[in-house]
Amino acid sequence: MKKLIGQVHLWVGLVVGILFFIIALSGAILVWQPEFRYLLFYQGVTPQDTNFVLPSDLKKTIDREFPQGDYRTAFFRERDKTCEVLLYGQGTYYIAQLNPYTAELIHLQDMNTGFISFMVGLHRNLLLKDFGRQVVHWSTLLFLVMLITGLVIWWPSSKKERKGRFSIKWGASPKKLNYDFHNVFGFYATWIAIFAVVTGLFWGFDVVKNSLKAVTGELGVSYEQPKSDTLAIPAYENPFDIMDSITLVFREKYPEKAFRVSNPHGKQDIIRVTLNDPEMLNYKSSHYYFDRYSGKEIIGNFMHGPGDEISAYEKLHGMVYDIHFGSIAGLPGRLLVFFSSLIAASLPITGFIYWLGRKKK
């Protein structure tokens, strides 16, 4: 049986090894996406002893500096970071970085270009759009097969074998070192990489999502859709006046938290406020909805709501991204995912070298 499993491990590895390398390596780099964004998008500002500007101030800057941009959402965060504004454009979208104290435009980034866009595209779809996305999804499933079969092959059948499975013999020959790198590092990395792979499957296959919904008792559950009352008498002529008012309320109530404020476009669209803790964990986000005409909070049975009202499935759903890149465990978690992804990226290489050596022999 172990020989058969070894053959499965070998041939699956030979077929998808290069894909495994690309996806794992790009994933390791994307662990540090927040830091790359900070540097490449010029997100740092000098804190000032004054209040942040309001959404209407940001809108004036956008109208002046980039009038073709369709203002969607403003993101206010720490006092030493820029305010981000999401803008839709022709066939793409942009993120504008503005000084939160003066509303000065610091940087405008087309999010379909640049290093981060390249790495995200490589990780999600191999830069091949919908076809590539399917390739990544099915490759991820095969990665899981490789990890499981790798553990079975690694598992020692005797105490004597067990001694050499947990450590690398650094003074050994290059051939033995390569084997140890694949075998030992692969074993340790698997226990972290398997979480990244399983969460990747959550995004790739509806059956995984539906299984989680079934386990949490939410399969088939329907939710209301928050809508603005088009018959309400407008409290302000300009929705940005209401957005400003809501922004001031949230700043006073949650001074240490970051939050997003959306700009409604359709007649029934709402103003949505998404509240985040400083660590920016998705599963800890809270969502609030306000009528675009009256400014009143809209209460209902919505899919996304305040953190203390969120369902078990939505909380787990929110954890998927945080687990995938390790942020759920802070910096130690991100480091673990980073190093395990680098090791995972090396496994097809060390495995191929080992296979070539055996083939020649």
Coordinates of C-alpha atoms in Angstrom, one line a residue:
M1 CA 0.0 0.0 0.0
K2 CA 2.8 2.4 0.9
K3 CA 4.4 1.7 -2.5
L4 CA 1.2 2.6 -4.3
I5 CA 0.8 5.8 -2.2
G6 CA 4.4 6.6 -3.1
Q7 CA 3.6 6.3 -6.8
V8 CA 0.6 8.6 -6.4
H9 CA 2.8 11.2 -4.6
L10 CA 5.4 11.0 -7.3
W11 CA 3.2 11.4 -10.3
V12 CA 0.9 14.0 -8.8
G13 CA 4.1 15.9 -7.9
L14 CA 5.5 15.6 -11.4
V15 CA 2.3 16.8 -13.0
V16 CA 1.6 19.8 -10.7
G17 CA 5.0 20.5 -9.2
I18 CA 5.7 23.6 -11.2
L19 CA 2.2 25.0 -10.3
F20 CA 2.8 24.1 -6.6
F21 CA 6.1 26.1 -6.8
I22 CA 4.5 29.2 -8.3
I23 CA 1.4 29.3 -6.1
A24 CA 3.4 28.6 -2.8
L25 CA 6.1 31.1 -3.6
S26 CA 3.7 33.9 -4.5
G27 CA 1.7 33.0 -1.4
A28 CA 4.8 33.4 0.7
I29 CA 5.4 36.8 -0.7
L30 CA 1.7 37.9 -0.3
V31 CA 2.0 37.1 3.5
W32 CA 3.7 40.5 3.6
Q33 CA 1.2 42.3 1.3
P34 CA 0.4 44.9 4.0
E35 CA 4.1 45.8 4.3
F36 CA 4.5 46.0 0.5
R37 CA 1.5 48.2 0.2
Y38 CA 2.8 50.5 3.0
L39 CA 6.1 51.0 1.1
L40 CA 4.9 51.0 -2.5
F41 CA 1.7 53.1 -2.0
Y42 CA 3.4 55.6 0.3
Q43 CA 1.0 55.0 3.2
G44 CA 3.1 56.5 6.0
V45 CA 2.3 60.1 7.3
T46 CA 3.5 62.1 10.2
P47 CA 0.8 62.2 13.0
Q48 CA -0.6 65.6 13.7
D49 CA -2.4 67.0 16.7
T50 CA -5.5 67.7 14.7
N51 CA -8.7 65.9 13.6
F52 CA -8.9 63.8 10.5
V53 CA -10.6 65.2 7.4
L54 CA -14.1 64.0 6.4
P55 CA -15.4 62.1 3.4
S56 CA -16.6 65.3 1.7
D57 CA -13.0 66.7 2.0
L58 CA -11.6 63.6 0.3
K59 CA -14.3 63.9 -2.4
K60 CA -13.2 67.4 -3.2
T61 CA -9.6 66.3 -3.7
I62 CA -10.6 63.4 -5.9
D63 CA -12.9 65.6 -8.0
R64 CA -10.0 68.0 -8.5
E65 CA -7.1 65.6 -9.0
F66 CA -8.7 62.6 -10.6
P67 CA -12.2 63.6 -11.8
Q68 CA -12.7 60.4 -13.8
G69 CA -12.5 58.4 -10.6
D70 CA -15.8 57.0 -9.3
Y71 CA -15.6 57.5 -5.5
R72 CA -16.8 54.3 -3.7
T73 CA -15.3 53.9 -0.2
A74 CA -13.1 55.8 2.2
F75 CA -10.9 53.9 4.7
F76 CA -9.8 55.8 7.9
R77 CA -7.2 54.0 10.0
E78 CA -4.2 54.7 12.3
R79 CA -3.0 58.3 12.8
D80 CA 0.4 57.5 11.1
K81 CA -1.2 56.1 7.9
T82 CA -2.9 57.6 4.9
C83 CA -6.6 57.5 4.3
E84 CA -7.5 55.2 1.4
V85 CA -10.2 55.9 -1.1
L86 CA -11.4 53.2 -3.5
L87 CA -12.2 54.5 -7.0
Y88 CA -13.7 52.7 -9.9
G89 CA -12.4 53.5 -13.4
Q90 CA -12.8 52.3 -17.0
G91 CA -12.1 48.6 -16.8
T92 CA -10.1 48.8 -13.6
Y93 CA -10.1 50.3 -10.1
Y94 CA -7.8 52.5 -8.2
I95 CA -6.8 53.2 -4.6
A96 CA -5.9 56.7 -3.7
Q97 CA -3.7 57.5 -0.7
L98 CA -4.6 60.8 0.9
N99 CA -3.2 62.7 3.9
P100 CA -5.8 62.2 6.6
Y101 CA -5.2 65.7 8.0
T102 CA -5.1 67.8 4.8
A103 CA -6.8 65.6 2.2
E104 CA -3.8 66.0 0.0
L105 CA -3.4 63.3 -2.7
I106 CA -0.2 61.4 -2.0
H107 CA -0.4 58.4 -4.4
L108 CA -2.8 57.0 -6.9
Q109 CA -2.5 53.3 -7.7
D110 CA -4.1 51.4 -10.6
M111 CA -4.8 48.1 -8.8
N112 CA -4.6 46.1 -12.0
T113 CA -0.9 47.1 -12.5
G114 CA 2.3 46.9 -10.4
F115 CA 4.1 44.4 -8.3
I116 CA 1.2 43.5 -5.9
S117 CA -1.3 43.1 -8.7
F118 CA 1.2 40.8 -10.4
M119 CA 1.7 38.6 -7.3
V120 CA -2.0 38.5 -6.5
G121 CA -2.8 37.5 -10.1
L122 CA -0.1 34.8 -10.1
H123 CA -1.4 33.4 -6.8
R124 CA -5.1 33.4 -7.7
N125 CA -5.1 32.5 -11.4
L126 CA -1.6 32.2 -12.8
L127 CA -2.3 35.4 -14.7
L128 CA -4.7 33.4 -16.9
K129 CA -8.0 34.8 -15.6
D130 CA -11.0 32.4 -15.3
F131 CA -9.2 29.5 -16.9
G132 CA -6.2 30.0 -14.6
R133 CA -8.5 30.3 -11.6
Q134 CA -9.9 26.8 -12.3
V135 CA -6.3 25.5 -12.7
V136 CA -5.4 26.9 -9.3
H137 CA -8.4 25.4 -7.7
W138 CA -7.9 21.9 -8.9
S139 CA -4.1 22.1 -8.4
T140 CA -4.8 23.1 -4.8
L141 CA -6.9 19.9 -4.4
L142 CA -4.0 17.9 -5.8
F143 CA -1.6 19.8 -3.4
L144 CA -3.7 18.4 -0.5
V145 CA -3.3 14.9 -2.0
M146 CA 0.5 15.5 -2.1
L147 CA 0.6 16.7 1.5
I148 CA -1.4 13.7 2.8
T149 CA 0.5 11.1 0.8
G150 CA 3.8 12.8 1.8
L151 CA 2.9 12.3 5.4
V152 CA 2.1 8.6 4.8
I153 CA 5.4 8.1 3.1
W154 CA 7.3 10.0 5.8
W155 CA 5.7 8.0 8.6
P156 CA 8.4 5.7 10.1
S157 CA 7.7 2.0 10.3
S158 CA 10.3 1.4 13.1
K159 CA 12.1 3.2 15.9
K160 CA 15.3 3.1 14.0
E161 CA 13.7 4.9 11.1
R162 CA 12.1 7.4 13.4
K163 CA 15.5 8.8 14.6
G164 CA 16.4 10.2 11.2
R165 CA 13.0 11.6 10.3
F166 CA 13.0 14.7 12.6
S167 CA 16.4 16.2 12.0
I168 CA 18.8 16.9 9.1
K169 CA 22.3 15.3 8.9
W170 CA 24.2 18.4 7.9
G171 CA 27.5 16.6 7.3
A172 CA 26.0 14.1 4.8
S173 CA 26.5 14.0 1.1
P174 CA 24.6 16.5 -1.2
K175 CA 22.2 13.6 -2.2
K176 CA 21.4 12.8 1.4
L177 CA 21.0 16.5 2.3
N178 CA 18.5 17.0 -0.6
Y179 CA 16.6 14.0 0.7
D180 CA 16.6 15.3 4.2
F181 CA 15.5 18.8 3.1
H182 CA 12.5 17.2 1.3
N183 CA 11.7 14.7 4.0
V184 CA 12.3 16.7 7.2
F185 CA 11.5 20.2 6.2
G186 CA 8.5 18.9 4.3
F187 CA 7.2 17.1 7.4
Y188 CA 7.3 20.3 9.6
A189 CA 6.0 22.6 6.9
T190 CA 3.0 20.3 6.1
W191 CA 1.3 21.0 9.4
I192 CA 1.1 24.7 8.6
A193 CA 0.7 24.4 4.8
I194 CA -2.3 22.1 5.1
F195 CA -4.2 25.0 6.7
A196 CA -3.3 27.3 3.8
V197 CA -4.4 24.6 1.3
V198 CA -7.7 23.8 3.0
T199 CA -8.6 27.5 3.2
G200 CA -7.7 27.8 -0.5
L201 CA -10.2 25.0 -1.2
F202 CA -12.9 27.0 0.6
W203 CA -12.6 29.7 -2.1
G204 CA -12.3 27.2 -4.9
F205 CA -15.2 24.8 -4.4
D206 CA -18.8 25.5 -3.4
V207 CA -19.1 22.0 -1.9
V208 CA -16.6 23.1 0.8
K209 CA -18.6 26.2 1.6
N210 CA -21.9 24.3 1.6
S211 CA -20.4 21.7 3.9
L212 CA -19.4 24.4 6.4
K213 CA -22.9 25.9 6.1
A214 CA -24.4 22.5 6.8
V215 CA -22.2 21.9 9.8
T216 CA -23.1 25.3 11.3
G217 CA -26.8 24.8 10.4
E218 CA -26.9 27.6 7.9
L219 CA -27.4 25.7 4.6
G220 CA -30.4 27.3 2.8
V221 CA -30.7 30.2 5.3
S222 CA -31.7 33.4 3.6
Y223 CA -31.0 37.0 4.8
E224 CA -32.5 40.4 4.2
Q225 CA -30.8 42.9 2.0
P226 CA -30.3 46.4 3.6
K227 CA -32.0 49.1 1.5
S228 CA -32.6 52.8 1.8
D229 CA -36.1 54.1 2.0
T230 CA -36.7 56.0 -1.2
L231 CA -39.8 57.6 0.2
A232 CA -37.9 59.1 3.2
I233 CA -37.5 62.9 3.4
P234 CA -33.8 63.6 2.9
A235 CA -32.1 65.0 6.0
Y236 CA -29.5 66.5 3.7
E237 CA -29.3 67.3 0.0
N238 CA -25.9 65.8 -0.4
P239 CA -25.3 62.2 0.8
F240 CA -21.7 63.2 1.7
D241 CA -23.2 65.4 4.4
I242 CA -24.7 62.3 6.0
M243 CA -21.5 60.4 5.5
D244 CA -19.6 63.1 7.3
S245 CA -22.0 63.0 10.2
I246 CA -21.8 59.2 10.5
T247 CA -18.0 59.4 10.3
L248 CA -17.9 61.9 13.2
V249 CA -20.1 59.5 15.3
F250 CA -17.8 56.5 14.7
R251 CA -14.7 58.5 15.4
E252 CA -16.0 59.6 18.7
K253 CA -17.4 56.2 19.6
Y254 CA -14.4 54.1 18.3
P255 CA -11.3 56.3 18.4
E256 CA -8.9 53.3 18.3
K257 CA -10.5 51.5 15.4
A258 CA -10.2 51.7 11.7
F259 CA -13.4 51.9 9.6
R260 CA -14.6 52.2 6.0
V261 CA -17.5 54.4 4.9
S262 CA -19.2 53.7 1.6
N263 CA -20.7 56.1 -0.9
P264 CA -24.1 55.0 -2.1
H265 CA -24.8 55.2 -5.8
G266 CA -28.2 53.6 -6.5
K267 CA -31.5 54.9 -5.2
Q268 CA -31.8 52.1 -2.7
D269 CA -28.1 51.8 -1.8
I270 CA -27.2 52.3 1.8
I271 CA -24.2 53.9 3.5
R272 CA -22.2 51.0 4.9
V273 CA -19.7 51.3 7.7
T274 CA -17.2 48.5 8.3
L275 CA -15.4 48.6 11.6
N276 CA -12.1 46.9 12.1
D277 CA -9.8 46.2 15.1
P278 CA -6.2 47.5 14.8
E279 CA -5.0 44.0 13.8
M280 CA -7.3 44.1 10.8
L281 CA -8.7 40.6 11.2
N282 CA -11.6 39.9 8.9
Y283 CA -13.5 37.7 11.2
K284 CA -13.6 40.5 13.8
S285 CA -15.1 43.1 11.4
S286 CA -18.5 44.6 12.3
H287 CA -20.9 46.0 9.7
Y288 CA -23.4 48.8 10.1
Y289 CA -26.0 50.2 7.6
F290 CA -27.5 53.6 7.3
D291 CA -30.3 55.0 5.2
R292 CA -28.7 57.3 2.5
Y293 CA -31.6 59.8 2.8
S294 CA -32.4 60.0 6.5
G295 CA -29.1 58.9 8.0
K296 CA -30.9 56.5 10.3
E297 CA -29.3 53.1 11.1
I298 CA -31.0 50.2 9.4
I299 CA -31.6 47.1 11.6
G300 CA -32.4 43.7 10.2
N301 CA -31.4 40.1 9.7
F302 CA -28.5 40.8 7.4
M303 CA -25.7 38.4 6.4
H304 CA -23.0 40.8 7.7
G305 CA -23.8 42.7 10.9
P306 CA -22.2 43.8 14.2
G307 CA -19.5 41.5 15.4
D308 CA -21.5 40.2 18.4
E309 CA -24.4 39.3 16.1
I310 CA -22.5 37.6 13.3
S311 CA -23.5 33.9 12.7
A312 CA -21.1 31.0 13.3
Y313 CA -20.7 30.4 9.5
E314 CA -19.9 34.1 8.8
K315 CA -17.4 34.2 11.6
L316 CA -15.7 31.1 10.2
H317 CA -16.0 32.5 6.7
G318 CA -14.2 35.6 7.9
M319 CA -11.4 33.5 9.4
V320 CA -10.6 31.9 6.1
Y321 CA -8.4 34.7 4.8
D322 CA -6.9 35.3 8.3
I323 CA -5.9 31.6 8.5
H324 CA -4.7 31.4 4.9
F325 CA -2.0 34.1 5.4
G326 CA -1.4 33.4 9.1
S327 CA -2.6 36.8 10.4
I328 CA -5.1 35.2 12.8
A329 CA -2.0 34.4 15.0
G330 CA -0.4 37.8 14.5
L331 CA 3.3 38.1 13.5
P332 CA 4.2 34.6 14.7
G333 CA 1.4 33.1 12.5
R334 CA 2.5 35.1 9.5
L335 CA 6.1 34.0 9.9
L336 CA 5.0 30.3 10.2
V337 CA 2.9 30.6 7.0
F338 CA 5.8 32.5 5.2
F339 CA 8.4 29.9 6.0
S340 CA 6.1 26.9 5.5
S341 CA 5.2 28.3 2.1
L342 CA 8.8 28.8 1.1
I343 CA 9.5 25.2 2.1
A344 CA 6.4 24.0 0.2
A345 CA 7.7 25.9 -2.9
S346 CA 11.0 24.0 -2.6
L347 CA 9.4 20.5 -2.3
P348 CA 8.8 20.0 -6.0
I349 CA 12.4 21.0 -6.6
T350 CA 14.0 18.7 -4.0
G351 CA 11.5 16.0 -4.9
F352 CA 12.4 16.2 -8.6
I353 CA 16.1 16.0 -7.8
Y354 CA 15.6 13.0 -5.6
W355 CA 13.5 11.3 -8.4
L356 CA 16.2 12.0 -11.0
G357 CA 18.8 10.5 -8.7
R358 CA 16.8 7.3 -8.2
K359 CA 16.0 7.1 -11.9
K360 CA 19.6 7.2 -12.9
K361 CA 20.4 4.6 -10.3

